[in-house]
PDB file of C-alpha atoms in Angstrom:
ATOM      1  CA  MET V   1       0.000   0.000   0.000  1.00 95.00           C
ATOM      2  CA  LEU V   2       1.134   3.537  -0.766  1.00 97.00           C
ATOM      3  CA  LYS V   3       0.694   5.769   2.268  1.00 96.00           C
ATOM      4  CA  GLY V   4      -0.021   9.462   2.405  1.00 96.00           C
ATOM      5  CA  ASP V   5      -0.410  11.466   5.590  1.00 95.00           C
ATOM      6  CA  ARG V   6      -3.974  10.314   6.283  1.00 96.00           C
ATOM      7  CA  ILE V   7      -4.950   7.986   3.440  1.00 98.00           C
ATOM      8  CA  GLY V   8      -3.561   4.907   1.792  1.00 97.00           C
ATOM      9  CA  LEU V   9      -3.829   3.758  -1.811  1.00 98.00           C
ATOM     10  CA  ARG V  10      -4.236  -0.006  -2.102  1.00 97.00           C
ATOM     11  CA  ALA V  11      -5.393  -2.576  -4.614  1.00 94.00           C
ATOM     12  CA  ARG V  12      -9.127  -2.657  -5.301  1.00 91.00           C
ATOM     13  CA  HIS V  13     -10.855  -5.415  -3.338  1.00 91.00           C
ATOM     14  CA  GLU V  14     -13.926  -7.173  -4.658  1.00 87.00           C
ATOM     15  CA  ASP V  15     -16.007  -5.948  -1.706  1.00 90.00           C
ATOM     16  CA  ASP V  16     -15.029  -2.306  -2.479  1.00 92.00           C
ATOM     17  CA  ILE V  17     -16.981  -2.395  -5.717  1.00 88.00           C
ATOM     18  CA  SER V  18     -20.530  -2.344  -4.313  1.00 86.00           C
ATOM     19  CA  THR V  19     -19.679   0.518  -1.922  1.00 89.00           C
ATOM     20  CA  LEU V  20     -18.018   2.566  -4.669  1.00 89.00           C
ATOM     21  CA  ARG V  21     -20.868   1.878  -7.088  1.00 86.00           C
ATOM     22  CA  THR V  22     -23.467   2.986  -4.532  1.00 85.00           C
ATOM     23  CA  GLY V  23     -21.555   5.996  -3.184  1.00 86.00           C
ATOM     24  CA  LEU V  24     -20.116   7.333  -6.427  1.00 85.00           C
ATOM     25  CA  TYR V  25     -21.652   5.946  -9.590  1.00 83.00           C
ATOM     26  CA  ASN V  26     -25.296   5.445  -8.586  1.00 81.00           C
ATOM     27  CA  ASP V  27     -25.359   9.144  -7.621  1.00 83.00           C
ATOM     28  CA  VAL V  28     -26.511  10.571 -10.958  1.00 86.00           C
ATOM     29  CA  VAL V  29     -25.222  14.110 -10.339  1.00 88.00           C
ATOM     30  CA  ASN V  30     -21.788  12.988  -9.100  1.00 83.00           C
ATOM     31  CA  SER V  31     -21.402  10.457 -11.890  1.00 85.00           C
ATOM     32  CA  ALA V  32     -22.492  12.910 -14.592  1.00 85.00           C
ATOM     33  CA  ARG V  33     -19.891  15.402 -13.357  1.00 87.00           C
ATOM     34  CA  ALA V  34     -17.087  12.827 -13.091  1.00 87.00           C
ATOM     35  CA  GLU V  35     -17.557  10.700 -16.198  1.00 82.00           C
ATOM     36  CA  ALA V  36     -16.901  11.489 -19.842  1.00 79.00           C
ATOM     37  CA  GLY V  37     -20.160   9.890 -20.988  1.00 80.00           C
ATOM     38  CA  PRO V  38     -23.780  10.108 -19.930  1.00 83.00           C
ATOM     39  CA  TRP V  39     -24.935   8.353 -16.782  1.00 82.00           C
ATOM     40  CA  ARG V  40     -26.731   5.060 -17.210  1.00 80.00           C
ATOM     41  CA  PRO V  41     -27.950   2.511 -14.682  1.00 80.00           C
ATOM     42  CA  LEU V  42     -25.912  -0.652 -14.309  1.00 75.00           C
ATOM     43  CA  SER V  43     -27.069  -3.957 -12.928  1.00 74.00           C
ATOM     44  CA  PRO V  44     -25.546  -5.015  -9.594  1.00 71.00           C
ATOM     45  CA  THR V  45     -23.727  -7.896 -11.306  1.00 73.00           C
ATOM     46  CA  SER V  46     -22.323  -5.944 -14.262  1.00 73.00           C
ATOM     47  CA  GLN V  47     -18.595  -5.879 -14.788  1.00 73.00           C
ATOM     48  CA  ASP V  48     -18.458  -2.087 -14.666  1.00 69.00           C
ATOM     49  CA  PRO V  49     -15.104  -1.168 -16.257  1.00 67.00           C
ATOM     50  CA  ARG V  50     -14.868   1.980 -14.103  1.00 69.00           C
ATOM     51  CA  LEU V  51     -14.618  -0.158 -10.974  1.00 73.00           C
ATOM     52  CA  VAL V  52     -13.388  -3.619 -11.924  1.00 74.00           C
ATOM     53  CA  VAL V  53      -9.602  -3.550 -12.194  1.00 76.00           C
ATOM     54  CA  ASP V  54      -7.843  -5.238 -15.101  1.00 74.00           C
ATOM     55  CA  ASP V  55      -4.382  -5.995 -13.734  1.00 74.00           C
ATOM     56  CA  THR V  56      -3.074  -6.538 -17.283  1.00 74.00           C
ATOM     57  CA  ALA V  57      -4.032  -3.051 -18.519  1.00 77.00           C
ATOM     58  CA  GLN V  58      -0.924  -0.985 -19.164  1.00 82.00           C
ATOM     59  CA  GLY V  59      -2.517   2.435 -19.552  1.00 91.00           C
ATOM     60  CA  SER V  60      -4.003   2.897 -16.105  1.00 92.00           C
ATOM     61  CA  VAL V  61      -3.551   1.949 -12.474  1.00 94.00           C
ATOM     62  CA  ALA V  62      -6.612   1.991 -10.215  1.00 93.00           C
ATOM     63  CA  PHE V  63      -6.468   2.196  -6.434  1.00 96.00           C
ATOM     64  CA  SER V  64      -8.981   2.130  -3.634  1.00 96.00           C
ATOM     65  CA  VAL V  65      -8.502   4.997  -1.186  1.00 98.00           C
ATOM     66  CA  VAL V  66      -8.644   3.984   2.481  1.00 98.00           C
ATOM     67  CA  GLU V  67      -8.353   5.968   5.688  1.00 97.00           C
ATOM     68  CA  LEU V  68      -5.128   5.075   7.486  1.00 97.00           C
ATOM     69  CA  GLU V  69      -6.841   5.438  10.843  1.00 95.00           C
ATOM     70  CA  GLY V  70      -9.497   2.746  10.909  1.00 94.00           C
ATOM     71  CA  GLY V  71      -9.051   1.456   7.356  1.00 94.00           C
ATOM     72  CA  SER V  72     -12.448   2.620   6.064  1.00 96.00           C
ATOM     73  CA  LEU V  73     -12.928   2.821   2.313  1.00 97.00           C
ATOM     74  CA  ALA V  74     -12.864   6.498   1.297  1.00 97.00           C
ATOM     75  CA  GLY V  75     -12.983   6.385  -2.507  1.00 96.00           C
ATOM     76  CA  THR V  76     -11.092   5.644  -5.670  1.00 96.00           C
ATOM     77  CA  ALA V  77      -7.950   7.062  -7.284  1.00 97.00           C
ATOM     78  CA  THR V  78      -6.487   6.439 -10.720  1.00 95.00           C
ATOM     79  CA  LEU V  79      -3.382   7.192 -12.699  1.00 96.00           C
ATOM     80  CA  TRP V  80      -4.717   6.900 -16.249  1.00 95.00           C
ATOM     81  CA  GLY V  81      -3.670   7.631 -19.813  1.00 96.00           C
ATOM     82  CA  ILE V  82      -0.156   6.519 -18.896  1.00 97.00           C
ATOM     83  CA  ASP V  83       2.151   7.249 -21.821  1.00 97.00           C
ATOM     84  CA  ASN V  84       5.480   5.508 -21.293  1.00 95.00           C
ATOM     85  CA  HIS V  85       7.090   7.164 -24.323  1.00 97.00           C
ATOM     86  CA  HIS V  86       6.323  10.732 -23.258  1.00 97.00           C
ATOM     87  CA  ARG V  87       6.447   9.734 -19.571  1.00 98.00           C
ATOM     88  CA  SER V  88       3.143  11.379 -18.722  1.00 98.00           C
ATOM     89  CA  ALA V  89      -0.181  10.450 -17.165  1.00 98.00           C
ATOM     90  CA  HIS V  90      -3.426  11.881 -15.828  1.00 98.00           C
ATOM     91  CA  ILE V  91      -4.748  11.850 -12.268  1.00 97.00           C
ATOM     92  CA  GLY V  92      -8.324  11.122 -11.287  1.00 95.00           C
ATOM     93  CA  LEU V  93     -10.064  10.565  -7.981  1.00 96.00           C
ATOM     94  CA  GLY V  94     -13.485  10.225  -6.457  1.00 95.00           C
ATOM     95  CA  LEU V  95     -14.238  10.382  -2.750  1.00 96.00           C
ATOM     96  CA  LEU V  96     -17.303   8.868  -1.124  1.00 96.00           C
ATOM     97  CA  PRO V  97     -19.682  11.491   0.327  1.00 94.00           C
ATOM     98  CA  GLU V  98     -18.680  10.719   3.920  1.00 95.00           C
ATOM     99  CA  ALA V  99     -14.975  11.216   3.060  1.00 96.00           C
ATOM    100  CA  ARG V 100     -15.358  14.658   1.462  1.00 94.00           C
ATOM    101  CA  GLY V 101     -14.317  17.864   3.202  1.00 94.00           C
ATOM    102  CA  LYS V 102     -11.600  16.195   5.276  1.00 95.00           C
ATOM    103  CA  GLY V 103      -8.554  17.110   3.177  1.00 93.00           C
ATOM    104  CA  TYR V 104      -8.253  13.614   1.749  1.00 97.00           C
ATOM    105  CA  GLY V 105      -8.253  14.890  -1.845  1.00 97.00           C
ATOM    106  CA  THR V 106      -5.019  16.814  -1.276  1.00 97.00           C
ATOM    107  CA  ASP V 107      -3.440  13.730   0.284  1.00 97.00           C
ATOM    108  CA  VAL V 108      -4.635  11.480  -2.572  1.00 98.00           C
ATOM    109  CA  VAL V 109      -3.155  13.838  -5.187  1.00 98.00           C
ATOM    110  CA  ALA V 110       0.138  13.976  -3.246  1.00 97.00           C
ATOM    111  CA  THR V 111       0.305  10.190  -3.019  1.00 97.00           C
ATOM    112  CA  LEU V 112      -0.500   9.781  -6.723  1.00 98.00           C
ATOM    113  CA  CYS V 113       2.287  12.278  -7.496  1.00 98.00           C
ATOM    114  CA  TYR V 114       4.716  10.145  -5.498  1.00 97.00           C
ATOM    115  CA  TYR V 115       3.552   7.059  -7.367  1.00 97.00           C
ATOM    116  CA  GLY V 116       3.789   8.771 -10.760  1.00 97.00           C
ATOM    117  CA  PHE V 117       7.102  10.536 -10.295  1.00 97.00           C
ATOM    118  CA  VAL V 118       9.038   8.194  -7.996  1.00 96.00           C
ATOM    119  CA  VAL V 119       7.621   4.742  -8.649  1.00 96.00           C
ATOM    120  CA  ARG V 120       6.779   5.134 -12.364  1.00 96.00           C
ATOM    121  CA  GLY V 121       9.495   7.645 -13.323  1.00 97.00           C
ATOM    122  CA  LEU V 122       7.114  10.000 -15.112  1.00 98.00           C
ATOM    123  CA  GLN V 123       7.997  13.520 -16.231  1.00 98.00           C
ATOM    124  CA  ARG V 124       4.512  15.094 -16.239  1.00 98.00           C
ATOM    125  CA  LEU V 125       1.180  14.632 -14.485  1.00 98.00           C
ATOM    126  CA  GLN V 126      -2.030  16.306 -15.587  1.00 98.00           C
ATOM    127  CA  ILE V 127      -5.460  16.898 -14.083  1.00 98.00           C
ATOM    128  CA  GLU V 128      -8.586  17.932 -15.954  1.00 97.00           C
ATOM    129  CA  THR V 129     -11.541  19.020 -13.852  1.00 97.00           C
ATOM    130  CA  LEU V 130     -14.693  21.075 -14.143  1.00 97.00           C
ATOM    131  CA  ALA V 131     -14.066  24.753 -13.473  1.00 97.00           C
ATOM    132  CA  ASP V 132     -16.506  24.716 -10.550  1.00 96.00           C
ATOM    133  CA  ASN V 133     -14.852  21.706  -8.844  1.00 96.00           C
ATOM    134  CA  HIS V 134     -13.193  23.886  -6.233  1.00 96.00           C
ATOM    135  CA  ALA V 135     -12.147  20.952  -4.031  1.00 96.00           C
ATOM    136  CA  MET V 136     -10.154  19.331  -6.855  1.00 97.00           C
ATOM    137  CA  LEU V 137      -8.663  22.654  -7.941  1.00 98.00           C
ATOM    138  CA  ARG V 138      -7.486  23.299  -4.349  1.00 97.00           C
ATOM    139  CA  ALA V 139      -6.089  19.759  -3.993  1.00 97.00           C
ATOM    140  CA  ALA V 140      -4.153  20.124  -7.248  1.00 98.00           C
ATOM    141  CA  GLU V 141      -2.797  23.602  -6.516  1.00 97.00           C
ATOM    142  CA  ARG V 142      -1.770  22.651  -2.962  1.00 96.00           C
ATOM    143  CA  ASN V 143       0.374  19.968  -4.570  1.00 97.00           C
ATOM    144  CA  GLY V 144       2.046  22.406  -6.960  1.00 97.00           C
ATOM    145  CA  PHE V 145      -0.077  21.903 -10.079  1.00 98.00           C
ATOM    146  CA  VAL V 146      -0.256  24.949 -12.338  1.00 98.00           C
ATOM    147  CA  ARG V 147      -3.337  26.008 -14.292  1.00 98.00           C
ATOM    148  CA  GLU V 148      -2.375  25.659 -17.922  1.00 98.00           C
ATOM    149  CA  GLY V 149      -5.619  26.474 -19.614  1.00 98.00           C
ATOM    150  CA  VAL V 150      -9.373  26.372 -19.802  1.00 98.00           C
ATOM    151  CA  MET V 151     -11.345  24.407 -22.335  1.00 97.00           C
ATOM    152  CA  ARG V 152     -14.419  26.566 -22.698  1.00 98.00           C
ATOM    153  CA  SER V 153     -17.831  24.854 -22.737  1.00 97.00           C
ATOM    154  CA  SER V 154     -16.175  21.482 -23.327  1.00 96.00           C
ATOM    155  CA  ALA V 155     -18.147  19.272 -20.942  1.00 94.00           C
ATOM    156  CA  TRP V 156     -21.849  18.479 -21.334  1.00 93.00           C
ATOM    157  CA  VAL V 157     -23.140  17.974 -17.792  1.00 93.00           C
ATOM    158  CA  LEU V 158     -26.814  17.507 -16.991  1.00 92.00           C
ATOM    159  CA  GLY V 159     -28.174  19.873 -19.605  1.00 93.00           C
ATOM    160  CA  GLU V 160     -25.454  22.499 -19.827  1.00 95.00           C
ATOM    161  CA  PHE V 161     -21.959  22.995 -21.131  1.00 96.00           C
ATOM    162  CA  LEU V 162     -19.296  23.647 -18.492  1.00 96.00           C
ATOM    163  CA  ASP V 163     -15.680  24.784 -18.725  1.00 97.00           C
ATOM    164  CA  GLU V 164     -12.871  22.398 -17.844  1.00 97.00           C
ATOM    165  CA  VAL V 165      -9.550  23.471 -16.313  1.00 98.00           C
ATOM    166  CA  ILE V 166      -6.285  21.747 -17.258  1.00 98.00           C
ATOM    167  CA  LEU V 167      -3.563  21.645 -14.607  1.00 98.00           C
ATOM    168  CA  GLY V 168      -0.069  20.238 -14.994  1.00 98.00           C
ATOM    169  CA  LEU V 169       2.910  19.388 -12.820  1.00 98.00           C
ATOM    170  CA  LEU V 170       6.424  18.519 -13.970  1.00 98.00           C
ATOM    171  CA  VAL V 171       8.711  16.323 -11.932  1.00 98.00           C
ATOM    172  CA  GLN V 172      11.292  19.122 -11.523  1.00 97.00           C
ATOM    173  CA  GLU V 173       8.568  21.392 -10.056  1.00 97.00           C
ATOM    174  CA  TRP V 174       7.278  18.744  -7.657  1.00 96.00           C
ATOM    175  CA  LYS V 175       7.877  19.316  -3.957  1.00 90.00           C
ATOM    176  CA  PRO V 176       6.852  16.184  -2.079  1.00 86.00           C
ATOM    177  CA  ASP V 177       6.278  18.082   1.180  1.00 73.00           C
ATOM    178  CA  ALA V 178       4.419  21.057  -0.336  1.00 52.00           C
ATOM    179  CA  ARG V 179       0.877  19.924   0.480  1.00 48.00           C
ATOM    180  CA  GLY V 180      -0.080  23.312   1.930  1.00 42.00           C
TER     181      GLY V 180
END
């Protein structure tokens, strides 16, 4: 397990899936804001590719986020779009409702940076998020990510187009202890 200050990133367990599906993906508003495609209901037995981990996939690494104190499941974190030639990847995370507002997002981003830069040897990490996702913007900026641009009206979310912000961090800019 990779450990942050207050959270750990570990392999996805089979019993995590129903909790994550209920807390994150069955919430239509949350799912519509977090996913690239439209929300749709999934049967309880479906092999939902957003949650079921394929250990042979080379382009992404999915983790379950757990609280270090008590071990409760707190959400999901992913390093995705891993490009080994350009040594870059994207960061994504989703926290269960009961885990939000506790500073875990900042710790998850910091731990994913460690994984990406130290363990994987990447040069660049990137985050794309909706412009009104203030929690993710704060978590990224506290970890040294720089706003690189805005994609205007690029995300269709529940009946309206929203802007997306692109943030990037290079390994030489990364300060492992700068979690602010």
